[in-house]
Structure formats: structure tokens, C-alpha cells
Coordinates of C-alpha atoms in Angstrom, one line a residue:
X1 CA 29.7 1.2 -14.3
X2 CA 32.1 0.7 -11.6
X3 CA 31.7 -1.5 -8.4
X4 CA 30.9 1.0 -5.9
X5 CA 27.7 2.4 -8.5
X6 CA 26.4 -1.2 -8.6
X7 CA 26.2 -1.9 -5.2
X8 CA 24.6 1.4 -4.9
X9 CA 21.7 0.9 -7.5
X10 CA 21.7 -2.7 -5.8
X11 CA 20.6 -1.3 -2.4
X12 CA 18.7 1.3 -3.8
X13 CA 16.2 -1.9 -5.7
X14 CA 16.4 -4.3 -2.4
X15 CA 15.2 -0.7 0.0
X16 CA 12.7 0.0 -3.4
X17 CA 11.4 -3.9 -2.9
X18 CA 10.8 -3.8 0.8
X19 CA 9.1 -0.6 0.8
X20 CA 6.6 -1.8 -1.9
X21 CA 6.4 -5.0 0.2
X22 CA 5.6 -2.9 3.3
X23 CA 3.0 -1.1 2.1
X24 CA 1.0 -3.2 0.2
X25 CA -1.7 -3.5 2.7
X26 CA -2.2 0.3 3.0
X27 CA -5.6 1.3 2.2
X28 CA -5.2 5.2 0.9
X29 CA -9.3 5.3 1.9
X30 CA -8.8 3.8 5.3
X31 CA -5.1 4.6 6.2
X32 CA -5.7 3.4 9.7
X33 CA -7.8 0.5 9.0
X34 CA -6.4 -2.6 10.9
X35 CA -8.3 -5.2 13.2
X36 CA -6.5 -5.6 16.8
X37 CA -6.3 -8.5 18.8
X38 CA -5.8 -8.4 22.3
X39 CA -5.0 -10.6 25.1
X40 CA -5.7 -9.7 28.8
X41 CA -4.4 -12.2 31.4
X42 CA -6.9 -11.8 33.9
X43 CA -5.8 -14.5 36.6
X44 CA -3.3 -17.0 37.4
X45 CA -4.1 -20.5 37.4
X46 CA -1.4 -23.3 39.5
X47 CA 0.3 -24.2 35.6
X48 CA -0.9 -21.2 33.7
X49 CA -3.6 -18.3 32.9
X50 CA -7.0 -17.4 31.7
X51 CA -6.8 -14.7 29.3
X52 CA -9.8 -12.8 27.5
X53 CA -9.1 -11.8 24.2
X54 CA -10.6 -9.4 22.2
X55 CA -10.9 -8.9 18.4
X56 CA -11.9 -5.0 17.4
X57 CA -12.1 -4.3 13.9
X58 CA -11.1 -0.5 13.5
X59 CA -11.5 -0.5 10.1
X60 CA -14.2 1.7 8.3
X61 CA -15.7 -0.2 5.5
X62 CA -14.3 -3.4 5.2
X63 CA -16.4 -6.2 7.6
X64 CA -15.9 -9.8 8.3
X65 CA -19.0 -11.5 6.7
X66 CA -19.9 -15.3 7.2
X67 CA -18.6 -17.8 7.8
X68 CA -17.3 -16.0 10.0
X69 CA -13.1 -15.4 11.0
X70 CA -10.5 -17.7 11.8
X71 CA -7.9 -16.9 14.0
X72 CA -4.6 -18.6 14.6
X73 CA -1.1 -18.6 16.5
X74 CA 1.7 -21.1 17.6
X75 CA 2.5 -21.4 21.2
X76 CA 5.9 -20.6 22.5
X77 CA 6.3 -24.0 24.4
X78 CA 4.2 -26.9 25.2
X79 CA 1.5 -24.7 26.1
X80 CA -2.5 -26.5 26.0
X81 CA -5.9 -25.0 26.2
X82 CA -7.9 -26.3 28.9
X83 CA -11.1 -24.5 28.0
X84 CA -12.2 -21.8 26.2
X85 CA -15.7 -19.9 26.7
X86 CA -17.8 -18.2 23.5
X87 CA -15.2 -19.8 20.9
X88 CA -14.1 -23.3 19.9
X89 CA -10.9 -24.8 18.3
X90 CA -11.5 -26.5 15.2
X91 CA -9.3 -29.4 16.3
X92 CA -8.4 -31.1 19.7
X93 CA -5.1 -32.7 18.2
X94 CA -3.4 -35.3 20.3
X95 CA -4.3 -35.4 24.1
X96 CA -3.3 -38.7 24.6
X97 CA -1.0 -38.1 27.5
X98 CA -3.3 -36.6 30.1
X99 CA -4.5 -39.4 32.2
X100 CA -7.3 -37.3 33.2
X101 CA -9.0 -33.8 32.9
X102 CA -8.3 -33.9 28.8
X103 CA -7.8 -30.3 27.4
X104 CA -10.0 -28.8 25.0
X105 CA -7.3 -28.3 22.6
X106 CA -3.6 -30.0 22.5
X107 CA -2.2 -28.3 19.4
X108 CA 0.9 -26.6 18.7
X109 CA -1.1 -24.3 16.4
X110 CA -4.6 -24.1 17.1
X111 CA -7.3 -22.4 15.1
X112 CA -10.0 -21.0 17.1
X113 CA -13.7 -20.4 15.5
X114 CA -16.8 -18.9 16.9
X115 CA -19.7 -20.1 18.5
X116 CA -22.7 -20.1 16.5
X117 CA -25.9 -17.6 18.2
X118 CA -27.9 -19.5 20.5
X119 CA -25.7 -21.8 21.9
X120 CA -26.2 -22.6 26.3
X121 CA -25.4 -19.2 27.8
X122 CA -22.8 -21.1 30.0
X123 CA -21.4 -21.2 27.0
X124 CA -21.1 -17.5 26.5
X125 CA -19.2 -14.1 26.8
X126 CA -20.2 -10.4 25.9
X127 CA -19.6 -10.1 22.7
X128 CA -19.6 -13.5 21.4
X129 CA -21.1 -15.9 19.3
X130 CA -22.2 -14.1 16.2
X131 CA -21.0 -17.1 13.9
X132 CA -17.8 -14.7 13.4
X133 CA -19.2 -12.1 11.8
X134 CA -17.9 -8.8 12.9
X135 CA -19.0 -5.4 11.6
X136 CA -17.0 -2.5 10.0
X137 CA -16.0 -0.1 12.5
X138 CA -17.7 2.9 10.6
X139 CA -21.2 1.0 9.9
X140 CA -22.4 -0.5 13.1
X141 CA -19.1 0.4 16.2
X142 CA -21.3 -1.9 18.2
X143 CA -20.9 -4.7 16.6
X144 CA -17.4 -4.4 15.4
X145 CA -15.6 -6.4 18.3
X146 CA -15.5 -10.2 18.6
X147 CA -14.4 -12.0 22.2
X148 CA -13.7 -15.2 23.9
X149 CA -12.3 -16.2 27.2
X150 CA -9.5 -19.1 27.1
X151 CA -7.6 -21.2 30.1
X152 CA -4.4 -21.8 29.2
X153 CA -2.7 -24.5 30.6
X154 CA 1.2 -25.9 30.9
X155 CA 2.5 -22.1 30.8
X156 CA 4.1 -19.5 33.0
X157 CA 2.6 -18.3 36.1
X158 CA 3.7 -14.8 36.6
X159 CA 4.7 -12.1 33.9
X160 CA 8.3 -13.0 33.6
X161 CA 7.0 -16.5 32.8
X162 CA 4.5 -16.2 30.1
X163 CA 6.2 -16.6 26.3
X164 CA 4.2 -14.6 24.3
X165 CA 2.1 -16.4 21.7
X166 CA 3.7 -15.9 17.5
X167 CA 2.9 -16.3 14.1
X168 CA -0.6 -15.2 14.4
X169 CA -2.9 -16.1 11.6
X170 CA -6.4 -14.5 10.8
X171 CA -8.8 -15.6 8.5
X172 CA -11.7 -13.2 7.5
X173 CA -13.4 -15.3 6.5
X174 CA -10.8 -15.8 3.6
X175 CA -6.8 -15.0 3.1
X176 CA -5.6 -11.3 3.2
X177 CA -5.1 -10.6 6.3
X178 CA -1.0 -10.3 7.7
X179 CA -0.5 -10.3 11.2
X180 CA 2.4 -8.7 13.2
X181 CA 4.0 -10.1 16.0
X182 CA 2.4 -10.1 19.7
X183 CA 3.8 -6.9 21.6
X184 CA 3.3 -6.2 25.1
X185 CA 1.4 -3.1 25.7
X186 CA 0.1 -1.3 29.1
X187 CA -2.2 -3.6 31.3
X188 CA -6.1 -3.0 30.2
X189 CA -7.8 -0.7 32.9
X190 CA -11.8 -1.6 34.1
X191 CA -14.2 0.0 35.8
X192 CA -16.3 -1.5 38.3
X193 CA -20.5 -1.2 36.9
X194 CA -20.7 1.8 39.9
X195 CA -17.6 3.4 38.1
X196 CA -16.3 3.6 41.9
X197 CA -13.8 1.3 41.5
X198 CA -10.9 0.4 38.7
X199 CA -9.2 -2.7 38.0
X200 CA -6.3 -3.7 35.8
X201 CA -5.5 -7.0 33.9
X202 CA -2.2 -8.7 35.4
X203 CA -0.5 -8.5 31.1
X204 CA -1.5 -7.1 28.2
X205 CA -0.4 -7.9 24.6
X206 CA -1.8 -7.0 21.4
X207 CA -1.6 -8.5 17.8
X208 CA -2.3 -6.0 14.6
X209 CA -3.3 -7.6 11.6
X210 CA -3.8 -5.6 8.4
X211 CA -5.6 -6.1 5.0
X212 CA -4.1 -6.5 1.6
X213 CA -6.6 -7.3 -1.3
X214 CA -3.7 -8.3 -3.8
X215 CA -2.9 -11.5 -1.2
X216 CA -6.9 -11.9 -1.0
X217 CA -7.1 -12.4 -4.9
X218 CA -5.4 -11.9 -7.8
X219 CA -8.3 -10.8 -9.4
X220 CA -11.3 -7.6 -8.4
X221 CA -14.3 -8.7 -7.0
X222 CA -16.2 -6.0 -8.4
X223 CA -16.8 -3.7 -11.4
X224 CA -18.6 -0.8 -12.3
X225 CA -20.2 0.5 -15.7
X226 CA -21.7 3.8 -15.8
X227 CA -24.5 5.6 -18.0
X228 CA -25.9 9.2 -17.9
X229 CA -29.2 10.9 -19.3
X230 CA -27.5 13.2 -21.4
X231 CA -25.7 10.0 -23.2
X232 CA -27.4 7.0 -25.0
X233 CA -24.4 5.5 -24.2
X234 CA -23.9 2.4 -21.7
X235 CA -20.3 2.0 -20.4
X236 CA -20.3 -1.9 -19.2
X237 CA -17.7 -3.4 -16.8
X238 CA -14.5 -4.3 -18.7
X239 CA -14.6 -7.7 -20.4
X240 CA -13.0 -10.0 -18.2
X241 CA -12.5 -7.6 -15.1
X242 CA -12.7 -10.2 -12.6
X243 CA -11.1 -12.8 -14.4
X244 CA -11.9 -15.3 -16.9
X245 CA -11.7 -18.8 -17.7
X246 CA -8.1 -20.6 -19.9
X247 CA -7.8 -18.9 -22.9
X248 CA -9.1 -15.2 -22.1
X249 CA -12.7 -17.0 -22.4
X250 CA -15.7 -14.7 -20.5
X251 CA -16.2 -18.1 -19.0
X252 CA -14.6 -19.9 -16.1
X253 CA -13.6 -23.1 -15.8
X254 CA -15.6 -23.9 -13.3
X255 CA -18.4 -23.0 -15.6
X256 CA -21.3 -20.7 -14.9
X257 CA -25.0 -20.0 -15.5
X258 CA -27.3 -18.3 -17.7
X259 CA -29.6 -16.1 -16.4
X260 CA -32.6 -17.0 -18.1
X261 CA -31.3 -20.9 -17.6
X262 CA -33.4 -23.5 -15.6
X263 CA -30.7 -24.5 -13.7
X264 CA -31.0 -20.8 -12.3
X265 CA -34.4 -22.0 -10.6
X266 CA -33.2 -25.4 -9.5
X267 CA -33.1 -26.6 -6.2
X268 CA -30.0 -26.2 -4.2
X269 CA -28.5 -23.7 -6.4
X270 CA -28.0 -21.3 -3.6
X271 CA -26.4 -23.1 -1.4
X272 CA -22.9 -22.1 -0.2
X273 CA -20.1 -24.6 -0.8
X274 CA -17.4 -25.5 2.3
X275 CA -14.9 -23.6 -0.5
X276 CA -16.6 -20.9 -0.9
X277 CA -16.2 -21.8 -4.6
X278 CA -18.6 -18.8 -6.2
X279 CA -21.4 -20.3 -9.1
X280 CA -22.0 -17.1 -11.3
X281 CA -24.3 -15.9 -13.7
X282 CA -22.9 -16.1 -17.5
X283 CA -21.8 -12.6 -18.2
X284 CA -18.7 -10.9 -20.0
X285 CA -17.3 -9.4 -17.1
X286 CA -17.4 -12.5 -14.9
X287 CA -17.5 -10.8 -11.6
X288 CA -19.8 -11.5 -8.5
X289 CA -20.6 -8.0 -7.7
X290 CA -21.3 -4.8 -10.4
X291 CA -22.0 -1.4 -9.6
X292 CA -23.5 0.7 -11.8
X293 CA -23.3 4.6 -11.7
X294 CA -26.3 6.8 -13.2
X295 CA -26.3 10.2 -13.8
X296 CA -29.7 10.7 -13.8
X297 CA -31.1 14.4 -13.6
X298 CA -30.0 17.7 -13.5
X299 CA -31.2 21.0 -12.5
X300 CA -30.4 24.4 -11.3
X301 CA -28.9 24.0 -8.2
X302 CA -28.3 20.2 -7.7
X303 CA -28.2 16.8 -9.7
X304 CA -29.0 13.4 -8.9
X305 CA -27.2 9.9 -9.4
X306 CA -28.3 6.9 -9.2
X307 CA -26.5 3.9 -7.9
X308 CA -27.3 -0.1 -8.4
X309 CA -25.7 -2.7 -6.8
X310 CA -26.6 -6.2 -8.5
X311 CA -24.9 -9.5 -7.3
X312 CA -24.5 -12.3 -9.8
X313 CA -23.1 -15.1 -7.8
X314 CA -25.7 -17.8 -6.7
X315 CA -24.6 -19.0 -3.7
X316 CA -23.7 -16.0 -2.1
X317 CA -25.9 -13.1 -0.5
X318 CA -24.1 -10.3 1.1
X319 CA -25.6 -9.0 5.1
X320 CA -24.6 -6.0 5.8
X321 CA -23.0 -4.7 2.7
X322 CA -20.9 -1.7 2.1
X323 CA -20.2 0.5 -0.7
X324 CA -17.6 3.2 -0.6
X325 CA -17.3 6.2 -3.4
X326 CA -14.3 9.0 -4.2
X327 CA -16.1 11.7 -5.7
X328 CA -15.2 15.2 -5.3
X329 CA -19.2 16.7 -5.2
X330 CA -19.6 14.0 -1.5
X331 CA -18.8 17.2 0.4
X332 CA -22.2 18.5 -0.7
X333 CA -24.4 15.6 -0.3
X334 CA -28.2 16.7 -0.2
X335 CA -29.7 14.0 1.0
X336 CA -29.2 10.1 0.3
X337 CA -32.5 8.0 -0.5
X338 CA -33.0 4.4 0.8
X339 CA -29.0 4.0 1.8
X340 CA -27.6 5.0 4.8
X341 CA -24.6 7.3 4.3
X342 CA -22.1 8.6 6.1
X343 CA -19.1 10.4 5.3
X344 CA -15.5 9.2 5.3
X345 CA -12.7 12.0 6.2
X346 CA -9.2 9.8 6.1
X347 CA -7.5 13.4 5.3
X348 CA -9.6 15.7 7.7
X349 CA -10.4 18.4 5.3
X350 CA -10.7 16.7 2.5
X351 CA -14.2 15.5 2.0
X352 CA -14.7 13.7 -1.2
X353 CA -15.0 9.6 -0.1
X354 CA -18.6 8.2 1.7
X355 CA -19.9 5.1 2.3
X356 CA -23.3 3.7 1.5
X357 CA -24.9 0.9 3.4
X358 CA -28.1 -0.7 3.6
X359 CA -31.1 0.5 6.1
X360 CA -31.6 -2.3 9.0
X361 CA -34.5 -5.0 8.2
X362 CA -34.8 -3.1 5.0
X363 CA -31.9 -3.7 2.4
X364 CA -29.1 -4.2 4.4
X365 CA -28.9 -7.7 2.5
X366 CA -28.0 -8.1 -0.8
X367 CA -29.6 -11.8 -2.1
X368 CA -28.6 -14.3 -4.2
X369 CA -27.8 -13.8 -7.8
X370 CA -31.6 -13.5 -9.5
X371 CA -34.8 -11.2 -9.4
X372 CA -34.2 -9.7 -5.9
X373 CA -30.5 -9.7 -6.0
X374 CA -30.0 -6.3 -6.4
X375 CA -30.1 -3.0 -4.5
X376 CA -30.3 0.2 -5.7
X377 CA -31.0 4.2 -4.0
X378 CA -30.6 7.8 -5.7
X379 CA -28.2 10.8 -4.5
X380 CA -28.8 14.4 -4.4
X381 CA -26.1 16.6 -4.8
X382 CA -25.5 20.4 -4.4
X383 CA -23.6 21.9 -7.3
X384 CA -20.3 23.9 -6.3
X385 CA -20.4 26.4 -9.1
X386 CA -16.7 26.8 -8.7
X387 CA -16.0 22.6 -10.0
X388 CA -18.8 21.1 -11.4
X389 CA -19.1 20.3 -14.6
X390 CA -20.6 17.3 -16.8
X391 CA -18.0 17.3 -19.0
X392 CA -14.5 14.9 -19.0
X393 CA -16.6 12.6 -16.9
X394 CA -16.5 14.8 -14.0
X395 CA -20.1 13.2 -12.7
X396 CA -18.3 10.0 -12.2
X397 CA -16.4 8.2 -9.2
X398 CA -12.5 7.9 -9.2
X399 CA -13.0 4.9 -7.2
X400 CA -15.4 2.4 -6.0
X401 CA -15.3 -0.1 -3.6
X402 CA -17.5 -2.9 -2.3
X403 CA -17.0 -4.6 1.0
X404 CA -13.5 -3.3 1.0
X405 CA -12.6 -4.5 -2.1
X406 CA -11.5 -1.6 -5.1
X407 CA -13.8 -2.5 -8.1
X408 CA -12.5 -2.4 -11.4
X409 CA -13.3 1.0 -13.2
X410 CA -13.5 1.5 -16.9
X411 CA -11.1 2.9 -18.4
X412 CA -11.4 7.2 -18.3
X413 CA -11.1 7.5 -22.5
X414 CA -14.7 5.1 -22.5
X415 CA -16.8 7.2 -19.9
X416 CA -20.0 8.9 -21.5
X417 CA -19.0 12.5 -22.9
X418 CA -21.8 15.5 -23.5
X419 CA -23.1 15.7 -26.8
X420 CA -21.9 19.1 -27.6
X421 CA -18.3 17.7 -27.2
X422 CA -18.5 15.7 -30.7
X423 CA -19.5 18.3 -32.5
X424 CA -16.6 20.2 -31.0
X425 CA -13.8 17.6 -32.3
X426 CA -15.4 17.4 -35.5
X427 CA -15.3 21.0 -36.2
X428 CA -11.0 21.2 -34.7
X429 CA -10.4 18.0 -36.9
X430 CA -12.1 19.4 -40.5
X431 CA -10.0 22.4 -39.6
X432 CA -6.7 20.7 -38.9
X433 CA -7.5 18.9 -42.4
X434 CA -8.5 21.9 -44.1
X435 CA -4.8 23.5 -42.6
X436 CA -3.0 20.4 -43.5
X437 CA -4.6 20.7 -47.5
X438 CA -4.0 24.3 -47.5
X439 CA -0.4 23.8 -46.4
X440 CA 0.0 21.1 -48.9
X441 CA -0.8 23.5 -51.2
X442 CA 1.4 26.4 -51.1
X443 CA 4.1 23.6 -50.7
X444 CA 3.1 22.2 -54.4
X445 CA 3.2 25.7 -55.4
X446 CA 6.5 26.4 -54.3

């Protein structure tokens, strides 16, 4: 191989490496999935600006649960925060030379937090103060933006002044997230609350951060097992599917419990650590959330499938949970009981993902590992004569996710199979043998 090949097949890895770098936070279920940060400077102060920023999560299934986000940045100079309204930074960091009028926050890099509900409301801003918790855009569009309103201090004055925030963090509420750099955008237009009059922030700049579940864990969050009524057959979750402890062990290191345990009824066992650490039940699977896919009935013109969603981590309950499935019978969904369900068309004409999510007040909130920690609801389905089919494990999802996060399936050879179809590979492997003798045969002969 000559010199001019290799630096060929050289180039062709490093523009193979970046691509996969580039795309690993593109969700093929949610392709335009991002959450969007923007700042608009909405007045001039005599050594800076006040600014309100704005957090919009446009993605469709995948919500930021408590504690709540995080978000981050470095400032471009010296700049301080002299107050901030419906948020807080976690830290002050060192003030000591103001004489007077200390800032809220003197940090190169602060890290700004929500305001818990219920604080003063001249504390508050629309859209504030949910403890962080922002909604998926295709669940509850209401509730899928998060704002504050912040005084900067010690920084330009005019729009040729201002250095632009960078390295923009976000937390939700743990890692995953990547941020791209701040770029200025056209200045936010508002109407006046008699639509008769329209205003304009003085600068606009927006931050897009995107989600990447391999940077969240190395490990699924989820699993899925599957069962059928024409099958006695059980598929569980893969041993191990959201890891296990040193050694291959179905048990952690940070131990876990067994169900029927005391320590599963002792006080305090629910309650959350700062870490986040998870306290699971014992099983072989090891992972916090399983889903399990029934397919329960079958008649003339439709069939029904059940679906159960059980948590087995103590010291987590889920609010407002999701649950997205890619099956290709969705795009004749009858009629959905005790879920909410709407339909998820990243494609346009390709109607085969949904998402499931609990009714409000009802069972939007998956408890604690235990008796009530589960939540389960049934689905009617038109059959399509031209596809459907119970055989090859057609009645099953291709994929599942929970939360956001892709489950881990089982693998396609273990799925339940009709009982006809044994039968069937009995009868072609006694004639293969029956061949393969007969063959024999006139060989010896010969």
C-alpha cells in the first residue's frame, strides 16, 4: 500500500470518527428533539443588562424530572450577576471586592437552579419555579418552558459591547445533555396584551443543547420482557440488561433489596439520596424500570395488548412518565384504556411510533418500587389484513422507550412463537434427516 492510499483510508477513518461523534445525540424517534435556551436583553443598565432567558424543551417524549435542571455557562469577561428573579445560583463565589451593593453571584462559571413553588411572588416570573421540572413538548406544550429574569452587571452596554456567554452546560437533572455555542439570532418580537402594539428585545441569542443517552449512562435504564396468550411462554428482560455488579453478578455493588425483605418496609427506604444513587429491588435484570408487553386477545377484526410498567428502584417515583412504542399496527389504534396516547409522526407518513402517558391526578405517577409501583392500561388495535400476522413476533414492539431512554429488548430468536410453528420445524427437520439417511444410502450402495 503506497503513501498516497494510506493517507486516503487515514482521512476516510478521522471524517468516519467525527461523523459518528456528530451524530450521537440524534434520536431517530425524535429527530428534532433539542431543548433551546434563549436570552433576550430587554434593557440597558449604566455597566450592563437584564436579560430574560428562556428554556423550551421541543423535545417530544423525553422531560426533565426532579430535581429539576441545572444550567451553566462561563462569562466572556469579568461579567457578575447582580440579581436574578425566579432562579438562584448555587453559589455566590467571591464578592469580596464590592464595598457595597454585593452581587448575587461573582463566579466565572455560575450554575443557576430553580426556585422551588411557593416561594414570595416578588420573587417570581411566568413560567418559573416548578423546582426545575420541565415537561416534554408532546405531553403537556404548556408546561414545557422554564424562565428566569437576570441583571447582569460589569458588561457591555450596547450590542457591540456584550461578549456573548460560552461553554454552556445543562444538567437535566443528570449528564447527557451537549450544548452548542451561543449564536445571535433575530431580536424576539412582543405583543402588547391588546395585540395593538409590538415590541422587540434590544439582542437575541440562543443556545441548543441536545440529548445523548450513551453520555447519560453506559448502561439502559429499562428493559422489556414480553408474553402472549397463545404462548405459555414468558420472555423476561435479559440477565443483566442494565448492568450488574463486579464479576457479571445480577447484583450491584452497592447492593440491593429483596422484595419480600423487611428492609423493603423500613423507614426511610424511599427517600432520595443528594446522588441520586438508585436502591433496587433484587432481580436478574437489575434495571429500575421494566416494561412488559402482553398480547392478550384476539378476535376477528382487532386484538388487544396489554402493557405494564413496574418500577423497582426505592427511592425513586417517576411524575409524569412517558412511554414511547415502534410498532407498525399504531396507525390503527382503536382506542387506548387508562393511558393517554397520542401519536408520534417524525417521518410524516409513516405512522408506526406513539407515546403513552399517564391520565392527570390518576396515574400519571409511577411510585416507589413495592405494591403500588406499577402502572399498567390495555390497547385495541385494528387488524390491517394486508400485514398482520402473529407469527415471527410480528405482535411485538421494535423498540421501547421510557422517559427517553431506549429499553433494552430481548433478543428477536427468544420472542414467543405460535404453536403451530413447532410442529412445522419438526416435521422439515425429520424430513431433512430422513433425505440425509436416504442419501446416505444410495451412497453405501454405490
Amino acid at each position: 500500500m503506497g503513501l498516497r492510499d494510506s493517507s486516503v483510508l487515514l482521512a476516510l477513518a478521522l471524517s468516519l470518527a467525527y461523523c459518528s461523534v456528530a451524530v450521537v445525540a440524534y434520536d431517530p424517534l425524535d429527530p428534532r428533539g433539542n431543548i433551546t435556551i434563549k436570552w433576550d436583553v430587554i434593557s440597558w443598565t449604566p455597566d450592563g443588562y437584564v436579560a430574560m432567558v428562556a428554556m423550551s424543551n421541543y423535545q417530544m417524549y423525553r422531560h426533565i424530572m426532579a430535581p429539576g435542571w441545572t444550567v451553566g455557562w462561563s462569562w466572556a469577561k469579568k461579567e457578575v450577576i447582580w440579581s436574578i428573579v425566579g432562579a438562584q445560583a448555587t453559589e455566590q463565589g467571591d464578592c469580596s471586592k464590592f464595598k457595597a451593593g454585593i452581587p448575587h453571584c461573582c463566579k466565572r462559571t455560575p450554575a443557576v437552579v430553580d426556585l422551588l413553588p411557593g416561594v414570595p411572588y416578588n420573587q417570581q416570573i411566568a413560567n418559573c419555579c416548578k423546582a426545575g421540572v420541565v415537561s416534554a413538548y408532546g405531553q403537556d406544550q404548556a408546561g414545557s418552558v422554564s424562565a428566569f429574569q437576570v441583571s447582569v452587571g460589569l458588561a457591555g452596554t450596547t450590542n457591540k459591547t456584550v461578549k456573548l456567554p460560552k461553554n454552556f452546560t445543562l444538567m437535566g437533572p443528570g449528564p447527557g445533555y451537549t450544548c452548542g455555542p451561543a449564536t445571535i439570532v433575530p431580536s424576539t418580537v412582543y405583543w402588547t396584551p391588546d395585540h395593538r402594539r409590538r415590541t422587540q428585545a434590544l439582542m437575541t441569542w440562543t443556545v441548543t443543547c441536545t440529548y445523548s443517552q450513551q453520555l447519560a449512562s453506559k448502561y439502559p435504564s429499562c428493559c422489556v420482557s414480553f408474553s402472549s396468550f397463545y404462548n405459555d411462554t414468558i420472555v423476561p428482560c435479559a440477565r443483566c440488561a442494565c448492568g450488574c455488579g463486579h464479576g457479571g453478578h445480577a447484583r450491584p455493588a452497592g447492593g440491593c433489596i429483596e422484595g419480600d425483605s423487611k428492609r423493603a418496609l423500613s423507614p426511610g427506604v424511599n427517600t432520595p439520596r443528594k446522588d441520586g444513587q438508585a436502591l433496587l429491588q433484587c432481580t436478574s435484570h437489575m434495571c429500575p424500570i421494566r416494561v412488559h408487553w402482553h398480547v392478550k386477545l384476539n378476535y376477528k377484526d382487532y386484538w388487544r395488548a396489554k402493557i405494564a410498567i413496574t418500577n423497582f428502584n426505592y427511592r425513586m417515583n417517576y411524575t409524569q412518565w412517558t412511554l414511547v412504542a415502534q410498532h407498525p399496527n399504531l396507525d390503527n389504534v382503536t382506542e387506548v384504556f387508562s393511558f393517554q396516547y397520542k401519536p408520534l409522526l417524525p417521518y410524516g407518513s409513516i405512522n408506526d411510533t406513539g407515546m403513552f402517558y399517564g391520565l392527570k391526578f390518576y396515574n400519571d405517577l409511577l411510585m416507589e418500587a413495592g405494591p403500588f409501583g406499577n402502572v399498567q392500561s390495555e390497547v385495541l388495535m385494528r387488524k390491517d389484513a394486508r400485514t398482520f400476522t402473529f407469527s415471527q413476533g410480528w405482535a411485538f414492539p421494535r423498540k421501547i422507550y421510557f422517559n427517553g431512554d431506549e429499553c433494552k429488548m430481548p433478543p428477536p430468536d427468544s420472542y414467543p412463537y405460535l404453536p403451530n410453528a413447532a410442529p412445522a420445524v419438526a416435521s422439515q427437520l425429520i424430513v431433512s434427516a430422513a433425505a440425509s439417511a436416504f442419501l446416505l444410502a444410495l451412497l453405501l450402495v454405490a
